[in-house]
Short mmCIF file of C-alpha atoms in Angstrom, two decimals:
data_model
loop_
_atom_site.label_atom_id
_atom_site.label_comp_id
_atom_site.label_asym_id
_atom_site.label_seq_id
_atom_site.Cartn_x
_atom_site.Cartn_y
_atom_site.Cartn_z
CA MET A 1 60.05 232.01 92.42
CA LYS A 2 58.51 229.16 90.51
CA ASN A 3 57.66 231.45 87.63
CA GLN A 4 61.08 232.95 87.10
CA SER A 5 62.17 232.58 83.51
CA ILE A 6 64.98 230.49 82.10
CA LYS A 7 66.46 233.69 80.70
CA LYS A 8 66.93 235.04 84.22
CA ASN A 9 67.96 231.83 85.95
CA ILE A 10 70.33 230.27 83.42
CA ASP A 11 74.02 230.56 84.23
CA TRP A 12 75.16 233.09 81.65
CA SER A 13 78.83 232.62 82.56
CA CYS A 14 78.75 229.08 81.14
CA VAL A 15 76.72 230.18 78.12
CA ILE A 16 79.18 232.97 77.25
CA ILE A 17 82.22 230.70 77.66
CA TYR A 18 80.50 228.05 75.53
CA ALA A 19 79.78 230.63 72.78
CA LEU A 20 83.38 231.90 72.85
CA LEU A 21 84.81 228.38 72.58
CA VAL A 22 82.51 227.49 69.67
CA LEU A 23 83.42 230.74 67.87
CA MET A 24 87.14 230.24 68.43
CA GLY A 25 86.82 226.64 67.31
CA TRP A 26 85.15 227.69 64.06
CA LEU A 27 87.85 230.31 63.37
CA ASN A 28 90.52 227.64 63.76
CA ILE A 29 88.59 225.17 61.60
CA TYR A 30 88.28 227.92 58.96
CA SER A 31 92.04 228.52 59.07
CA SER A 32 93.02 224.84 59.03
CA SER A 33 90.65 223.86 56.21
CA LEU A 34 90.75 226.99 54.01
CA SER A 35 93.33 225.54 51.64
CA SER A 36 91.51 222.22 51.23
CA LEU A 37 88.51 223.73 49.40
CA ASP A 38 86.27 220.88 50.64
CA GLY A 39 83.79 223.13 52.41
CA THR A 40 84.72 221.89 55.89
CA TYR A 41 84.33 225.27 57.55
CA GLU A 42 80.98 225.85 55.81
CA LYS A 43 79.70 222.51 57.07
CA GLN A 44 80.84 223.33 60.60
CA LEU A 45 79.06 226.67 60.39
CA ILE A 46 75.86 224.82 59.48
CA PHE A 47 76.37 222.52 62.48
CA ILE A 48 76.83 225.58 64.71
CA VAL A 49 73.68 227.27 63.41
CA LEU A 50 71.71 224.06 64.02
CA THR A 51 72.83 224.02 67.66
CA ILE A 52 70.72 227.13 68.29
CA PRO A 53 67.31 225.41 67.94
CA LEU A 54 68.81 222.40 69.72
CA ILE A 55 69.68 224.58 72.72
CA PHE A 56 66.23 226.18 72.76
CA MET A 57 64.63 222.72 72.64
CA ILE A 58 66.74 221.48 75.57
CA LEU A 59 65.89 224.56 77.64
CA ALA A 60 62.20 224.36 76.74
CA ILE A 61 61.85 220.85 78.17
CA ASP A 62 61.08 220.65 81.88
CA GLY A 63 64.20 219.79 83.86
CA LYS A 64 62.48 216.89 85.62
CA PHE A 65 61.95 215.21 82.25
CA TYR A 66 65.62 214.22 82.11
CA GLU A 67 65.44 212.51 85.47
CA LYS A 68 62.12 210.80 84.81
CA TYR A 69 63.16 209.34 81.47
CA ALA A 70 66.91 208.88 82.11
CA SER A 71 66.66 205.07 81.94
CA ILE A 72 64.75 205.16 78.65
CA ILE A 73 67.23 207.62 77.14
CA PHE A 74 70.07 205.33 78.22
CA GLY A 75 68.36 202.26 76.74
CA VAL A 76 67.81 204.00 73.40
CA SER A 77 71.45 205.06 73.42
CA LEU A 78 72.59 201.45 73.92
CA LEU A 79 70.39 200.34 71.03
CA THR A 80 71.91 202.94 68.71
CA LEU A 81 75.40 201.75 69.66
CA ALA A 82 74.46 198.11 69.11
CA GLY A 83 72.82 198.93 65.79
CA LEU A 84 76.15 200.07 64.38
CA PHE A 85 77.24 196.44 64.05
CA LEU A 86 74.41 195.87 61.58
CA PHE A 87 73.77 199.24 59.98
CA GLY A 88 76.88 201.29 60.68
CA LYS A 89 79.15 202.82 58.07
CA THR A 90 82.87 202.05 58.20
CA ILE A 91 85.17 205.05 57.85
CA ALA A 92 88.95 204.71 58.23
CA GLY A 93 88.53 201.21 59.66
CA GLN A 94 86.00 202.26 62.32
CA ARG A 95 82.32 201.32 62.27
CA CYS A 96 81.19 204.30 64.32
CA TRP A 97 78.68 206.14 62.14
CA TYR A 98 75.21 205.93 60.71
CA ALA A 99 75.05 207.35 57.20
CA ILE A 100 72.02 209.05 55.63
CA GLY A 101 73.21 210.06 52.20
CA SER A 102 76.27 212.26 52.71
CA PHE A 103 75.26 213.00 56.29
CA THR A 104 76.80 210.88 59.07
CA ILE A 105 76.12 210.79 62.78
CA GLN A 106 78.19 209.19 65.55
CA PRO A 107 76.00 207.82 68.38
CA SER A 108 78.91 207.43 70.82
CA GLU A 109 79.06 211.24 71.11
CA PHE A 110 75.51 211.28 72.48
CA ALA A 111 75.93 208.15 74.61
CA LYS A 112 78.08 210.05 77.11
CA ALA A 113 75.21 212.34 78.11
CA ALA A 114 72.83 209.37 78.21
CA THR A 115 75.20 207.42 80.48
CA ALA A 116 75.62 210.45 82.74
CA LEU A 117 71.84 210.74 83.08
CA ALA A 118 71.46 207.02 83.81
CA LEU A 119 74.23 207.04 86.40
CA ALA A 120 72.80 210.15 88.08
CA LYS A 121 69.35 208.54 88.11
CA TYR A 122 70.68 205.36 89.71
CA LEU A 123 72.74 207.16 92.36
CA SER A 124 69.91 209.56 93.23
CA ASP A 125 67.94 206.69 94.77
CA SER A 126 68.11 207.25 98.53
CA GLN A 127 68.44 203.49 99.08
CA ILE A 128 71.66 203.23 97.07
CA ASN A 129 74.76 202.54 99.16
CA LEU A 130 77.94 202.06 97.13
CA LYS A 131 79.56 200.25 100.05
CA GLU A 132 77.43 197.24 99.05
CA VAL A 133 79.02 194.99 96.42
CA SER A 134 75.74 194.44 94.56
CA ARG A 135 75.26 198.21 94.21
CA GLN A 136 78.84 198.59 93.00
CA VAL A 137 78.26 195.97 90.30
CA GLN A 138 75.06 197.67 89.14
CA ALA A 139 76.68 201.11 88.99
CA LEU A 140 79.72 199.79 87.12
CA ALA A 141 77.41 197.96 84.69
CA ILE A 142 75.83 201.30 83.73
CA VAL A 143 79.30 202.69 83.01
CA PHE A 144 80.76 199.73 81.13
CA LEU A 145 77.80 198.60 79.02
CA PRO A 146 78.43 201.43 76.50
CA VAL A 147 82.17 200.70 76.67
CA LEU A 148 81.59 197.08 75.64
CA LEU A 149 79.68 198.31 72.59
CA ILE A 150 82.15 201.09 71.70
CA LEU A 151 85.45 199.20 71.97
CA PRO A 152 84.75 196.68 69.15
CA GLN A 153 83.94 199.48 66.66
CA PRO A 154 86.94 200.03 67.38
CA ASP A 155 86.90 203.40 69.13
CA PRO A 156 89.28 203.28 72.13
CA GLY A 157 89.27 207.07 72.44
CA SER A 158 85.55 207.28 73.17
CA ALA A 159 85.76 204.24 75.46
CA LEU A 160 88.57 205.85 77.47
CA ILE A 161 86.35 208.82 78.36
CA TYR A 162 84.08 206.52 80.39
CA SER A 163 86.85 205.99 82.95
CA VAL A 164 85.97 209.42 84.38
CA PHE A 165 82.70 208.01 85.71
CA LEU A 166 84.75 206.04 88.26
CA ILE A 167 85.82 209.37 89.80
CA VAL A 168 82.17 210.41 90.02
CA LEU A 169 81.29 207.09 91.67
CA TYR A 170 84.17 207.55 94.12
CA ARG A 171 82.78 210.99 94.99
CA GLU A 172 79.46 209.29 95.77
CA GLY A 173 80.91 206.55 97.97
CA LEU A 174 82.62 203.94 95.78
CA PRO A 175 85.53 202.39 97.74
CA SER A 176 88.85 204.00 96.85
CA TRP A 177 90.52 200.68 96.01
CA TYR A 178 88.73 200.70 92.65
CA ILE A 179 90.55 203.90 91.70
CA TRP A 180 93.90 202.70 93.03
CA THR A 181 93.51 199.37 91.25
CA GLY A 182 92.96 201.18 87.98
CA PHE A 183 96.00 203.43 88.42
CA ILE A 184 98.19 200.51 89.47
CA ALA A 185 97.04 198.41 86.49
CA ILE A 186 97.89 201.23 84.09
CA ALA A 187 101.30 201.75 85.72
CA LEU A 188 102.09 198.01 85.61
CA PHE A 189 101.02 197.84 81.96
CA ILE A 190 103.31 200.72 80.96
CA PHE A 191 106.26 199.50 83.07
CA THR A 192 105.97 196.05 81.50
CA LEU A 193 106.17 197.57 78.02
CA VAL A 194 109.40 199.33 79.04
CA LEU A 195 111.03 196.72 81.30
CA GLU A 196 111.22 192.94 81.25
CA PRO A 197 108.29 191.27 83.10
CA GLN A 198 110.56 189.65 85.71
CA TYR A 199 111.91 193.05 86.76
CA VAL A 200 108.41 194.47 87.12
CA ILE A 201 107.38 191.48 89.28
CA LEU A 202 110.53 191.92 91.41
CA ILE A 203 109.73 195.61 91.96
CA ALA A 204 106.14 194.67 92.88
CA LEU A 205 107.44 192.08 95.38
CA ILE A 206 109.69 194.66 97.04
CA VAL A 207 106.84 197.19 97.29
CA ILE A 208 104.44 194.58 98.75
CA LEU A 209 107.03 193.51 101.35
CA LEU A 210 107.70 197.11 102.36
CA VAL A 211 103.98 197.81 102.72
CA HIS A 212 103.45 194.55 104.63
CA PHE A 213 106.18 195.12 107.19
CA LYS A 214 105.35 198.81 107.58
CA SER A 215 101.72 197.87 108.28
CA ARG A 216 102.28 194.93 110.61
CA LEU A 217 100.57 196.75 113.46
CA ALA A 218 97.48 196.96 111.26
CA ASP A 219 97.37 193.14 111.29
CA ARG A 220 98.15 192.70 107.60
CA ASN A 221 97.91 189.07 106.51
CA ILE A 222 100.94 187.61 104.67
CA VAL A 223 98.61 185.26 102.80
CA LEU A 224 96.70 188.22 101.32
CA SER A 225 100.00 189.80 100.30
CA GLY A 226 100.96 186.55 98.57
CA ILE A 227 97.64 186.39 96.73
CA LEU A 228 98.11 190.01 95.63
CA LEU A 229 101.57 189.19 94.26
CA VAL A 230 100.12 186.24 92.31
CA PHE A 231 97.48 188.47 90.72
CA ILE A 232 100.05 191.14 89.85
CA SER A 233 102.38 188.52 88.36
CA GLY A 234 99.59 187.07 86.24
CA PHE A 235 98.63 190.54 85.02
CA VAL A 236 102.23 191.46 84.19
CA LEU A 237 102.86 188.19 82.32
CA SER A 238 99.71 188.76 80.24
CA VAL A 239 100.69 192.27 79.10
CA ASP A 240 102.82 191.18 76.15
CA TYR A 241 100.10 188.84 74.87
CA VAL A 242 97.43 191.53 75.15
CA PHE A 243 99.68 194.12 73.54
CA ASP A 244 100.59 191.83 70.61
CA ASN A 245 97.22 190.15 70.02
CA VAL A 246 94.48 192.49 71.25
CA PHE A 247 95.84 195.91 70.32
CA LYS A 248 95.71 196.97 66.68
CA GLN A 249 99.04 197.53 64.92
CA HIS A 250 98.60 201.31 64.81
CA HIS A 251 97.87 201.34 68.56
CA ARG A 252 101.07 199.34 69.20
CA ASP A 253 103.04 201.72 67.00
CA ARG A 254 101.74 204.78 68.86
CA PHE A 255 102.62 203.30 72.25
CA ASN A 256 106.09 202.33 71.02
CA ILE A 257 106.70 205.86 69.74
CA LEU A 258 105.41 207.43 72.95
CA LEU A 259 107.65 205.18 75.07
CA GLY A 260 110.66 205.91 72.86
CA LYS A 261 110.99 202.33 71.64
CA THR A 262 110.42 203.36 68.01
CA VAL A 263 111.17 206.52 66.03
CA ASP A 264 108.99 206.92 62.94
CA LEU A 265 108.71 210.60 62.10
CA LYS A 266 107.53 209.87 58.56
CA GLY A 267 105.02 207.17 59.44
CA ILE A 268 102.83 206.64 62.46
CA GLY A 269 104.63 209.43 64.38
CA TYR A 270 104.24 211.98 61.61
CA ASN A 271 101.10 213.65 62.99
CA THR A 272 102.51 214.22 66.46
CA ASN A 273 105.88 215.38 65.14
CA GLN A 274 104.29 217.92 62.79
CA SER A 275 101.93 219.03 65.57
CA GLU A 276 104.84 219.73 67.90
CA ILE A 277 106.64 221.66 65.14
CA ALA A 278 103.53 223.75 64.46
CA ILE A 279 102.90 224.59 68.12
CA GLY A 280 106.56 225.33 68.78
CA SER A 281 106.82 227.64 65.77
CA GLY A 282 104.03 229.85 67.13
CA GLY A 283 106.28 231.35 69.79
CA TRP A 284 104.82 233.74 72.33
CA ILE A 285 102.20 235.57 70.27
CA GLY A 286 101.81 233.34 67.18
CA LYS A 287 102.19 234.01 63.48
CA GLY A 288 98.78 235.59 63.10
CA PHE A 289 95.38 234.46 61.86
CA LEU A 290 95.68 232.59 58.53
CA GLU A 291 99.47 233.04 58.64
CA GLY A 292 100.51 229.63 59.97
CA THR A 293 102.87 227.98 57.50
CA GLN A 294 102.32 224.47 58.86
CA THR A 295 98.58 225.05 58.79
CA LYS A 296 98.45 226.63 55.33
CA GLY A 297 100.76 223.94 53.97
CA GLY A 298 98.58 221.12 55.28
CA PHE A 299 101.50 219.44 57.05
CA VAL A 300 99.40 218.24 60.01
CA PRO A 301 96.86 215.58 58.97
CA GLU A 302 93.41 215.78 60.59
CA GLN A 303 94.26 219.28 61.80
CA HIS A 304 90.62 220.40 61.75
CA THR A 305 89.53 217.48 63.97
CA ASP A 306 91.74 215.84 66.61
CA TYR A 307 94.70 218.17 66.00
CA ILE A 308 92.81 221.47 65.93
CA PHE A 309 94.83 222.82 68.88
CA THR A 310 97.93 222.93 66.67
CA THR A 311 96.30 225.80 64.76
CA VAL A 312 95.82 227.67 68.04
CA GLY A 313 99.47 227.12 68.97
CA GLU A 314 100.88 228.16 65.60
CA GLU A 315 98.67 231.14 64.78
CA TRP A 316 97.79 232.41 68.26
CA GLY A 317 101.00 231.39 70.04
CA PHE A 318 101.55 230.78 73.74
CA ALA A 319 99.36 233.74 74.69
CA GLY A 320 96.40 232.53 72.62
CA SER A 321 96.84 228.98 73.86
CA ILE A 322 96.71 230.19 77.47
CA VAL A 323 93.50 232.11 76.72
CA VAL A 324 91.85 228.99 75.24
CA ILE A 325 93.05 226.78 78.09
CA GLY A 326 91.91 229.40 80.58
CA LEU A 327 88.40 229.44 79.11
CA PHE A 328 88.17 225.66 79.32
CA VAL A 329 89.42 225.57 82.92
CA THR A 330 87.01 228.34 83.90
CA LEU A 331 84.14 226.36 82.38
CA PHE A 332 85.13 223.20 84.27
CA LEU A 333 85.40 225.04 87.59
CA ARG A 334 82.11 226.83 87.00
CA VAL A 335 80.28 223.57 86.29
CA ILE A 336 81.75 222.00 89.43
CA TYR A 337 80.68 225.05 91.45
CA LEU A 338 77.16 224.82 90.05
CA ALA A 339 77.08 221.07 90.75
CA GLU A 340 78.01 221.68 94.39
CA ARG A 341 75.07 224.02 94.93
CA GLN A 342 72.40 221.78 93.40
CA LYS A 343 69.38 220.95 95.55
CA THR A 344 68.95 217.39 94.24
CA LYS A 345 71.42 214.53 94.14
CA PHE A 346 70.43 213.74 90.55
CA SER A 347 71.46 217.13 89.19
CA ARG A 348 74.57 217.23 91.38
CA VAL A 349 75.85 213.88 90.13
CA TYR A 350 75.01 214.79 86.56
CA GLY A 351 76.96 218.05 86.96
CA TYR A 352 80.03 216.13 88.13
CA CYS A 353 79.69 213.87 85.09
CA VAL A 354 79.53 216.89 82.77
CA ALA A 355 82.65 218.46 84.27
CA GLY A 356 84.48 215.12 84.19
CA ILE A 357 83.64 214.29 80.58
CA LEU A 358 84.58 217.74 79.29
CA PHE A 359 87.82 217.81 81.30
CA THR A 360 88.89 214.32 80.19
CA HIS A 361 88.33 215.22 76.53
CA PHE A 362 90.27 218.45 77.00
CA PHE A 363 93.17 216.87 78.90
CA VAL A 364 93.60 213.83 76.63
CA ASN A 365 93.34 215.91 73.44
CA ILE A 366 95.93 218.48 74.53
CA ALA A 367 98.24 215.73 75.84
CA MET A 368 97.84 213.87 72.53
CA VAL A 369 98.63 216.97 70.45
CA ILE A 370 101.82 217.83 72.38
CA GLY A 371 103.07 214.25 72.28
CA ILE A 372 102.71 213.04 75.88
CA PHE A 373 99.78 210.75 75.10
CA PRO A 374 99.26 208.35 72.19
CA THR A 375 96.96 209.43 69.36
CA ILE A 376 93.59 207.77 70.02
CA GLY A 377 91.09 210.07 68.35
CA VAL A 378 89.69 212.19 71.18
CA PRO A 379 88.23 215.52 69.94
CA LEU A 380 88.60 218.86 71.71
CA PRO A 381 85.13 219.90 72.99
CA PHE A 382 83.45 222.71 71.00
CA PHE A 383 86.62 223.11 68.88
CA SER A 384 87.11 220.00 66.76
CA TYR A 385 85.20 219.67 63.49
CA GLY A 386 82.11 217.47 63.51
CA GLY A 387 78.38 217.86 64.02
CA SER A 388 78.02 214.82 66.29
CA GLY A 389 80.74 216.02 68.64
CA LEU A 390 79.46 219.60 68.79
CA TRP A 391 75.85 218.53 69.34
CA GLY A 392 76.82 215.84 71.85
CA PHE A 393 78.81 218.27 74.00
CA THR A 394 76.10 220.92 73.64
CA ILE A 395 73.40 218.51 74.81
CA LEU A 396 75.61 217.37 77.68
CA LEU A 397 76.23 220.92 78.93
CA PHE A 398 72.84 222.51 78.36
CA ILE A 399 70.87 219.72 80.02
CA PHE A 400 72.84 220.57 83.15
CA LEU A 401 72.31 224.31 82.68
CA LYS A 402 68.58 223.60 82.41
CA MET A 403 68.70 221.62 85.67
CA ASP A 404 70.63 224.44 87.34
CA ALA A 405 68.14 227.06 86.10
CA ASN A 406 65.29 224.94 87.49
CA LYS A 407 66.75 224.51 90.95
CA VAL A 408 64.83 227.55 92.21
CA ASN A 409 61.70 225.42 91.75
CA GLU A 410 63.05 222.45 93.69
CA TRP A 411 62.12 223.33 97.26
#
């Protein structure tokens, strides 16, 4: 069994779905950029062709290499992120790229795979117990070190993706209160933007009292409930300051539009409005390939990148959109299934990270395009234009497929 080939052992279901998504993505990039005459679809085709030797290189490397050198890969990734502050190129107000002539590369797209490897390496240690506070701090440090380097670029979209690692940590034993704290903080933040702070604090007080009296038999301490209310009140009262002084103006505008506090269909809300029009006009079966009027007219800015799904909705309609969504969901479920059957904790944890990263990108991008999430620049995996994104997702997925193909040797 040790000599079985990669060709026989690799999960061809994932490979075929990957190839279909990349092909569909290129067809939509071709359609959305055909009228621009800037060679976007030709460049993406070059990126796609270059993924072929990249895949062969990943599969040629022994699967244990990724575990052995996970920490070094992670360290190099952090250095490339830090180097952007000195050597990075600023595009559209973001210092996220290294430029070599006309070629640019975005290290944050590769940092996700590096972080997944480092986290899997750390958790695979048999001595690690996430019930211990010190272990929790170390695991969270692995997750948030890249975030601290990505946020100031500023690139909140890429930083948001790292929140999925908390779900992976929870799966491996992280106390559930971390997850609940995160959800509650997000809910309090949004409610405070909609309501006056005093009303949010009053609602929090009522909820805490109900929980306290309902749980009296569990010996809940009124002092702890009071301390919790103080923390919640401080957080709520700080929301307006953070929103006004930490968030960029375009981030504030997008939140205000999403929450219905501002209507700006010709300004900051133009992209989302045009995206919704394009998707809605596709109907059940779409207008046909290269027949989308919104697409051909260039009404949706950045349609070949973050808003690529609008082309699917307009030209392929509801039926085509369901096919694309179905392929993505099938890929996520397949990766999770493969992760569950891994023989080592390292490859299992890494598989969960792969599924989580791909799903979060997919969910946030689709939600952003249909107007239920603010525009924050999260690409659709394998679909959106860009060499860094395509290669980053390819590396992320095929490292796991290599691990899965090697599991027959891990007895």
